[in-house]
Amino acid sequence: MATSTRNGGTDGAANKGNKFASAGAAAGGFVGALGGSFVPPINVTVNNNKNVASRAGGGRSHAESLLPAPEFTSPAQVRHYCNTLRAAAVTLSIEVAMGAEILKSVLAAVPDPEGRAFGSRVRAAKVARKMQRSADALRDAAKNAAACYSVFQQEYEEEINRVRHRARRPQQPVMNWAQQ
């Protein structure tokens, strides 16, 4: 014996399935209507797990945790700091540039209040241009971090080589028994 439901149907389970199917179709139509203006956000995360134990007690903020402590007591520490700064700046530059493009596409979908042709695109480009400049500045920071270590090597070449030669063991002549 079939039970009666509020909408006059005989099978409540079938109606529920149809209700959700039509909701899915409506959501699909909504996404399809947005077309090319919908761009999903993409996040890039940088995890630097080196020296985790030393940071735990230091209470450093999140922004500082991307970089190692600025301790420059050896050329290796200078290189490590510059390389970490370069990698973080490149990653952030890419993320900010993508954010600028997403912002531009989202704002371009807002209609112009005065009804000008391409007015919404012009306004969106003006706003997104500032964020793109931030991405360019981060890219320049990455270049300057790499250049910093290069200049360090050039300026302190004598000191670095002096320590390198002292640290190496003198090579002993090797007997080649195969050559007779």
Steps between C-alpha positions, in 0.01 A plus 500: 500500500648831397507790739381841399728805521434872512550560125263223405766245406494143615872440560672748737851367426463557128384858556798573723732374231332721244514799732878463537544430130322823412712689756813359336374608160432848633852522644643378171302764313627767739863398449447479124343847499810649658702371207851638464464751784530235771859420592565273798753629753836324507716515809870424514642420841867513592607270782847548641544233765870558558586620850148425630631427850681833525189694390263331744636684802574825321140608449562631149208632297363326192658745253845449648465124498552493122863602551775359717642707782729775367821353639784567260799338667608296198475515121270197514253693716508796261434265208220320688329827594523640146376176344208475743407865440518448124282187511239666722489814285461299178216296650323808636551682171325222310216487751447878498510510118231231487301696758524810283364311199217351705414842646500651151264234363263522797484880489452501122170316554362793705295720266610860446260739681506745208448227240820576307621239256793311655472729805498209742818357342679834522411544867603141578834548324571817702442315826686183404797701370598588859500137605701407190757760603524324836570174316767676293661637817511150650660369182760778524561408864576143389747629240668725755531217753684289241714798403583564866674166538679545168637838608593355839708234325670760280574747779623243751668263255841542660379416849293205377790355299744548786283288727426247227869431437568462868205266546609263221747227565799515274468235233748221532639351182313183415694194389362359177588131515345429161757716322819292477 
